[in-house]
mmCIF file of C-alpha atoms in Angstrom:
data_model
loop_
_atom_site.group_PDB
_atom_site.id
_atom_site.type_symbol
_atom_site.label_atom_id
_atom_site.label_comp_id
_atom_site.label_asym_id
_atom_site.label_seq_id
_atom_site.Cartn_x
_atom_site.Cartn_y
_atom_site.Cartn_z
ATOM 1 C CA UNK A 1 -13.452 10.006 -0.199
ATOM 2 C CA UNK A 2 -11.117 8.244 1.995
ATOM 3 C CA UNK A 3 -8.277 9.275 3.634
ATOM 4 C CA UNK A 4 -5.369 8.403 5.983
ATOM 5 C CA UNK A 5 -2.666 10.457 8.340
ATOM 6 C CA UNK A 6 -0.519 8.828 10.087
ATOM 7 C CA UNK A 7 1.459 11.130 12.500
ATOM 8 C CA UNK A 8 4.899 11.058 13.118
ATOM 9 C CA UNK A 9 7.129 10.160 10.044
ATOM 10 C CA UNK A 10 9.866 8.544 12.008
ATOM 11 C CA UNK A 11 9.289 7.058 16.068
ATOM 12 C CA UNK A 12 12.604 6.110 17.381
ATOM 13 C CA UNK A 13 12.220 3.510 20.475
ATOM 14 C CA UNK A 14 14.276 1.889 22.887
ATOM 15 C CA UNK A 15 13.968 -1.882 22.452
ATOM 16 C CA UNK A 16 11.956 -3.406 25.278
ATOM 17 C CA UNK A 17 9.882 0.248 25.304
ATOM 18 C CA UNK A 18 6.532 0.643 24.100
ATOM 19 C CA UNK A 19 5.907 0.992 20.875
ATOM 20 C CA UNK A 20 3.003 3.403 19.499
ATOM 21 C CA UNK A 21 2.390 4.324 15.738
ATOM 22 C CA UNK A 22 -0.702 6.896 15.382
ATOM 23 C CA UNK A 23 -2.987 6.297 12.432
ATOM 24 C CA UNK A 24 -6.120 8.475 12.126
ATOM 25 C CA UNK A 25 -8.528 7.986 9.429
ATOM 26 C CA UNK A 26 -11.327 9.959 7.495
ATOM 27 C CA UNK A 27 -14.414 8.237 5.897
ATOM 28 C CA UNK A 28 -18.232 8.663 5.141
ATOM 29 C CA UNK A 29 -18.637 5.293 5.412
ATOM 30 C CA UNK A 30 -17.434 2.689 7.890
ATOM 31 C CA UNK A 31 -14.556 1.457 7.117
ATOM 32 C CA UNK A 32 -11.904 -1.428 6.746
ATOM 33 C CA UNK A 33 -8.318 -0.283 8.334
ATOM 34 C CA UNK A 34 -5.443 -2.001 7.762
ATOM 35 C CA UNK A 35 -1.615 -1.949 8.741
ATOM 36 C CA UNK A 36 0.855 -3.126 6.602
ATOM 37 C CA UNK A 37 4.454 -3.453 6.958
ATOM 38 C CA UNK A 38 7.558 -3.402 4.598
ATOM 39 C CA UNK A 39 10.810 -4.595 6.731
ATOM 40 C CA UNK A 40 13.776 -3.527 4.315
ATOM 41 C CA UNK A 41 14.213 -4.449 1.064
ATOM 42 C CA UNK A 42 11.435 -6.867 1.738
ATOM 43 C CA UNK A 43 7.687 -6.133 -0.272
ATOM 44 C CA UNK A 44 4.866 -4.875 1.671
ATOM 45 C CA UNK A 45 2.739 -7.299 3.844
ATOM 46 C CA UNK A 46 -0.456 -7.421 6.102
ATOM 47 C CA UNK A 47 0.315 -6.692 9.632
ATOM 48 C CA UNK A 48 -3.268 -6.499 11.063
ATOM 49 C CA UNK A 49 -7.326 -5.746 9.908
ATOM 50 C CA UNK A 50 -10.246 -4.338 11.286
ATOM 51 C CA UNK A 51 -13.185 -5.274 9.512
ATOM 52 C CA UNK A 52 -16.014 -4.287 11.812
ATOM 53 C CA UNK A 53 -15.859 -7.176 14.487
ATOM 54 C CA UNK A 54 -13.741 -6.469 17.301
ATOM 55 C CA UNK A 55 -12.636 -3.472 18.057
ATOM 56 C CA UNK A 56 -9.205 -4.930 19.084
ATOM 57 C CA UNK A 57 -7.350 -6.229 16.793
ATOM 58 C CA UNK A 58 -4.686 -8.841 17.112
ATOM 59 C CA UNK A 59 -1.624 -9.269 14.228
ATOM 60 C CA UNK A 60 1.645 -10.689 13.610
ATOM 61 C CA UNK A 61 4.820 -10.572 15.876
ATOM 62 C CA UNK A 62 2.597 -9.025 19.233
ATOM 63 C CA UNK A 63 1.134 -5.974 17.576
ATOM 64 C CA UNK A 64 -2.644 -4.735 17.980
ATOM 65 C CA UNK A 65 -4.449 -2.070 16.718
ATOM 66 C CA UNK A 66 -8.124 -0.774 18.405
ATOM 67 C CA UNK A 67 -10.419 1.204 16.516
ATOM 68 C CA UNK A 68 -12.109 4.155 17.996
ATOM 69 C CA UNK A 69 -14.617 5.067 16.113
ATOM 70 C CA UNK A 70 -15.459 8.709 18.442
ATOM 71 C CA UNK A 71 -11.435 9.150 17.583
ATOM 72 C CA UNK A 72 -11.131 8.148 14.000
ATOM 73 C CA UNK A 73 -8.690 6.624 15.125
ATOM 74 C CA UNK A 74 -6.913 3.191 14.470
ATOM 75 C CA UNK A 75 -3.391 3.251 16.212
ATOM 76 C CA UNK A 76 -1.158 0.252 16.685
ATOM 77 C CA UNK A 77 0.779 -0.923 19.279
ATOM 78 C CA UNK A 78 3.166 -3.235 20.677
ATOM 79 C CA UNK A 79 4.084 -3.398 24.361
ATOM 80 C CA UNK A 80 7.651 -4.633 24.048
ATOM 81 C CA UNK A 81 9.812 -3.373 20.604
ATOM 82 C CA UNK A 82 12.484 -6.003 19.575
ATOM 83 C CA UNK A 83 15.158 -5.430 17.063
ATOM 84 C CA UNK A 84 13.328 -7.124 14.451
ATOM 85 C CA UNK A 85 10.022 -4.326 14.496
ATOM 86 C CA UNK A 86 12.325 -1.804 12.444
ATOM 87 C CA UNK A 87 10.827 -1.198 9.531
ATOM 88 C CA UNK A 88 8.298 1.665 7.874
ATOM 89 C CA UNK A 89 4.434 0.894 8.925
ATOM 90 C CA UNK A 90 1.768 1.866 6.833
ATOM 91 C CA UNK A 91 -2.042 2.662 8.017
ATOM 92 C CA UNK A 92 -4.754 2.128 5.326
ATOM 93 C CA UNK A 93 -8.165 2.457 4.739
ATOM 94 C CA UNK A 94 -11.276 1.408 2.021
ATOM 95 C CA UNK A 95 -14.765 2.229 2.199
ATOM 96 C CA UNK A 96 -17.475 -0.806 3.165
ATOM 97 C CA UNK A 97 -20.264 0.032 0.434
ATOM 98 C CA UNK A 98 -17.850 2.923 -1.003
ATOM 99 C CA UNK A 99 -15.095 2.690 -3.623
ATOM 100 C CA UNK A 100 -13.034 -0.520 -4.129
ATOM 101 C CA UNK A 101 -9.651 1.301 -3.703
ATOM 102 C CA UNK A 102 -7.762 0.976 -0.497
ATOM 103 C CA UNK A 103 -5.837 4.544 0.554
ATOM 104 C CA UNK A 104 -2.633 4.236 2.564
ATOM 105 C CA UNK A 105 -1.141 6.681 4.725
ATOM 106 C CA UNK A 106 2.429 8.349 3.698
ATOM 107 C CA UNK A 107 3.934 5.693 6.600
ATOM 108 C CA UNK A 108 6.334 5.700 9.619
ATOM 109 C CA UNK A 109 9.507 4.607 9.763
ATOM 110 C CA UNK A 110 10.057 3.029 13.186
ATOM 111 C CA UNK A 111 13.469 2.673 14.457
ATOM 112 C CA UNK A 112 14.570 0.740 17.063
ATOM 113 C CA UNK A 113 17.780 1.325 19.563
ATOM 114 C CA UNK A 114 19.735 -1.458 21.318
ATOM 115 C CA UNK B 1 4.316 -18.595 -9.366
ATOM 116 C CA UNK B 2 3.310 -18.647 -5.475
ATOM 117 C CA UNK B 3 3.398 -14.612 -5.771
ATOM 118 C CA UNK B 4 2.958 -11.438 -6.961
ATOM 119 C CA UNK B 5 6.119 -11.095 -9.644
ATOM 120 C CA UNK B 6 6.727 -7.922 -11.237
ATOM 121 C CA UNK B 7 9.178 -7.094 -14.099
ATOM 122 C CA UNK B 8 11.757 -5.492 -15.029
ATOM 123 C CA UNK B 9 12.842 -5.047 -11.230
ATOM 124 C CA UNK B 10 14.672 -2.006 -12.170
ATOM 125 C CA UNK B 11 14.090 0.318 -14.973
ATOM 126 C CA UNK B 12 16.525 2.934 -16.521
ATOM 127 C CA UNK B 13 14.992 5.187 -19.035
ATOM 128 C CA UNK B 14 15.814 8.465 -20.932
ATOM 129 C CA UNK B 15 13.283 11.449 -20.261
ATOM 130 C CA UNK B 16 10.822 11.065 -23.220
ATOM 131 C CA UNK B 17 10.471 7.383 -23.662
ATOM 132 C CA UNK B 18 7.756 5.385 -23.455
ATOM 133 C CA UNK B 19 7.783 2.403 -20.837
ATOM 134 C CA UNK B 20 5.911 -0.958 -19.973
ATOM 135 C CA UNK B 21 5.968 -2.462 -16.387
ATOM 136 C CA UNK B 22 4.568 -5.926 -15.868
ATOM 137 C CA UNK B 23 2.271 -7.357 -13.367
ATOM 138 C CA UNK B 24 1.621 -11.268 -12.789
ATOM 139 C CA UNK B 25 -0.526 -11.579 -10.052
ATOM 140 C CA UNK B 26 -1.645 -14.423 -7.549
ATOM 141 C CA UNK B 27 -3.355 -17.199 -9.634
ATOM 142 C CA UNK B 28 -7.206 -17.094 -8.760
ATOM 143 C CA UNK B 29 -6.915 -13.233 -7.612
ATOM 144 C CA UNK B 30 -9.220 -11.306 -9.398
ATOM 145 C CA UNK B 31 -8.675 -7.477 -7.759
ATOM 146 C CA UNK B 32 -5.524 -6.296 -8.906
ATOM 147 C CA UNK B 33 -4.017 -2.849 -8.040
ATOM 148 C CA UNK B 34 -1.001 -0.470 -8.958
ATOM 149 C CA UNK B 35 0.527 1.831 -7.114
ATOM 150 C CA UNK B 36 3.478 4.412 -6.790
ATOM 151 C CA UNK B 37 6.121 5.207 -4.077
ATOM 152 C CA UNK B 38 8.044 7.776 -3.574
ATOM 153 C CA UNK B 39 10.001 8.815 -0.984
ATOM 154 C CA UNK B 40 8.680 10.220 1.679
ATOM 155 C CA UNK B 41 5.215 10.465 0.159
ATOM 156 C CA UNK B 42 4.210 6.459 0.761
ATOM 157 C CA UNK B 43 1.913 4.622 -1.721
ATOM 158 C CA UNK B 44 -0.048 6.590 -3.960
ATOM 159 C CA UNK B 45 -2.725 4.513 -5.652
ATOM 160 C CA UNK B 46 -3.144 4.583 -9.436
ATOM 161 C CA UNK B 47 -5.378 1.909 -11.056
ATOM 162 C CA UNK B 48 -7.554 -0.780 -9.757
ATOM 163 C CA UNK B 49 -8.755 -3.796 -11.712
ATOM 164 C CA UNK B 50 -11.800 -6.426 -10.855
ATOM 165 C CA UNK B 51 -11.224 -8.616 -13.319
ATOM 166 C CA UNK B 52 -10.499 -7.351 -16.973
ATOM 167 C CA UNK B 53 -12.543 -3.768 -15.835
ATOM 168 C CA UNK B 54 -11.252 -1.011 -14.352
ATOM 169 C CA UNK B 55 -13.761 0.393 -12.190
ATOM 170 C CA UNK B 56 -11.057 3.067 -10.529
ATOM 171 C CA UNK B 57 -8.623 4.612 -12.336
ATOM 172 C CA UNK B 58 -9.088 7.904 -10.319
ATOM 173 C CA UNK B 59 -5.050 7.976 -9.153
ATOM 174 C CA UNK B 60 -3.537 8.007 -12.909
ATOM 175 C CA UNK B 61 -1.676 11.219 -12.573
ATOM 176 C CA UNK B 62 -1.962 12.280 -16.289
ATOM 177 C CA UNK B 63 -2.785 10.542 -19.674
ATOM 178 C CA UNK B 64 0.707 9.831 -20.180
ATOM 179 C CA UNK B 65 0.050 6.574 -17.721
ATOM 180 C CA UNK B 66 -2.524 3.372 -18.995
ATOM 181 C CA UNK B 67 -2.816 0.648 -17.903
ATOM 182 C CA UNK B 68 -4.842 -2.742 -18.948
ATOM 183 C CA UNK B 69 -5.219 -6.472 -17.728
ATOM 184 C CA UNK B 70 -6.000 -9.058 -19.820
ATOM 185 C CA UNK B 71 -7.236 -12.210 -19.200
ATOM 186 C CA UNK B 72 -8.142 -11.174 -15.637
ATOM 187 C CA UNK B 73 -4.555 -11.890 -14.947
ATOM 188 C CA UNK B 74 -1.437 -9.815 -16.321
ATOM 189 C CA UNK B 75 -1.277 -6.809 -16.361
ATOM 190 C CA UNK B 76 0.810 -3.727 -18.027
ATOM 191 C CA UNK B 77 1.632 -0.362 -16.409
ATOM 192 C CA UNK B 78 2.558 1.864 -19.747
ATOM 193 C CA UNK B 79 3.990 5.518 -18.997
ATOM 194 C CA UNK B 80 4.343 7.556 -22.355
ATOM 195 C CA UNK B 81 7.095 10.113 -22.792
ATOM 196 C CA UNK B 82 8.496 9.670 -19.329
ATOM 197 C CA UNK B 83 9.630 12.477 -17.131
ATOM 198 C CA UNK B 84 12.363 12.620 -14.472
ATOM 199 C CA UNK B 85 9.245 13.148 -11.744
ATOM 200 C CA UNK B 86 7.789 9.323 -12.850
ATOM 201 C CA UNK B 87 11.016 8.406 -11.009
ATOM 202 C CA UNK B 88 9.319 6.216 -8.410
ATOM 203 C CA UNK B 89 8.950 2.228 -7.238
ATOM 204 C CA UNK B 90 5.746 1.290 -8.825
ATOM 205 C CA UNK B 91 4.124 -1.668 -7.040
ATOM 206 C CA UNK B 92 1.471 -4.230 -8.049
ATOM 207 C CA UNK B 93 -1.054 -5.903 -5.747
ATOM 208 C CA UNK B 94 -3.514 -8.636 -5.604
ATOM 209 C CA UNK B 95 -6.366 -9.984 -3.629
ATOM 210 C CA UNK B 96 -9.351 -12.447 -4.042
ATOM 211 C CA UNK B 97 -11.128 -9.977 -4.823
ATOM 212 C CA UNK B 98 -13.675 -7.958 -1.636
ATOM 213 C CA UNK B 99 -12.382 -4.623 -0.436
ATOM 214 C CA UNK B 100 -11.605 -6.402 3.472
ATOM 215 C CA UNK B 101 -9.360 -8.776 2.051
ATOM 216 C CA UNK B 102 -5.617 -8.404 1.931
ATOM 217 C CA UNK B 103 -3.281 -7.553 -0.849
ATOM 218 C CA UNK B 104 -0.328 -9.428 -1.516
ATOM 219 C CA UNK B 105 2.550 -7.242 -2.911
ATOM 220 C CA UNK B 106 5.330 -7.417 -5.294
ATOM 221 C CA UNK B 107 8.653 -5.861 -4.762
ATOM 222 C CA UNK B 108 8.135 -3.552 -7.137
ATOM 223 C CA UNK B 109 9.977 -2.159 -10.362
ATOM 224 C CA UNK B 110 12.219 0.940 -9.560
ATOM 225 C CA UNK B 111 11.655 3.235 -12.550
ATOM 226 C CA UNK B 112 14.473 5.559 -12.699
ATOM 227 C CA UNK B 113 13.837 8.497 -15.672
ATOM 228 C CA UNK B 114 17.464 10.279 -16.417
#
């Protein structure tokens, strides 16, 4: 079965600083990763997808994620953090082939300082 | 509607009740999921639907919680004799339908069990 852990519960950045959220995943199969995003009081929504194309993956509002398969990894980042990029990120994960249901990770809640 | 609309948005119950949350998704979407979050412990899935069927209801943490969809469109979250730790946001989803495409989220009913 699939699963996701996502390290780091809170990241606290700088604005203008780098931003990095960690997302490692476990699968038998390949798999579809996602990151979604839920900016507050607002509902969840798609930030990014890898579905077995590129490896680097291009989403909303500057942030990329690259999958490393030898890694299991499928972290996202942003080069520059604005204001607006506080919010709590969530990593996800379903099977190609394997069940329907897509896993998420328990999320991070990125702050940003002025 | 143009989205994923969920009802009641807030829920007050007494421990021991019985409750019904509501899902309407995305017209068209056939793939329809619920899940729960807590604090802290991000989004725990529950049930999935294709269609009328669910294939995956692996996440239902007892059989105090059913669910159905009928139709292939609403669908009802029902939690028998509630208890104070079914406190959560429960959130429905939607997509057309193949596990790489994205789900479109509601905002959720807050269930609060007293």
């Amino acid at each position: 079965a699939q699963s996701v852990t996502q390290l780091g519960s809170h990241v606290s950045v700088s604005e203008g600083a780098l931003v990095l959220l960690r997302c490692n995943y476990s699968s038998s199969v390949p798999p579809y990763l996602f990151w979604y995003v839920q900016y507050p009081n607002q509902g969840l929504q798609l930030l990014l997808k890898y579905t077995s194309a590129a490896t680097l993956v291009k989403g909303i509002n500057g942030f990329e994620a690259e999958f490393k398969k030898s890694e299991t990894s499928f972290h996202l980042t942003k080069p520059s953090a604005h204001m607006s990029d506080a919010a709590e990120y969530f990593c996800a994960v379903s099977e190609q082939g394997g069940s329907e249901k897509l896993v998420f990770g328990k999320g991070t809640k990125l702050t940003v300082n002025p | 509607g143009a989205g994923v609309s969920q009802s009641p948005s807030n829920k007050v119950t007494e421990k021991g009740k019985d409750v019904e949350l509501r899902c309407d998704p995305i017209s068209g979407h056939t793939a329809l999921y619920w899940y729960r979050q807590s604090l802290g412990q991000g989004l725990e899935f529950l049930i999935y639907f294709q269609g009328n069927s669910a294939p995956d209801k692996s996440g239902l943490p007892s059989d105090r919680f059913s669910a159905e969809r009928t139709g292939g469109s609403v669908s009802t979250l029902t939690i028998q004799r509630t208890q104070q730790e079914d406190s959560a946001v429960y959130l429905c989803a939607s997509s057309r339908g193949d596990r790489n495409e994205k789900l479109f989220f509601g905002s959720g009913t807050q269930l609060s069990v007293l």
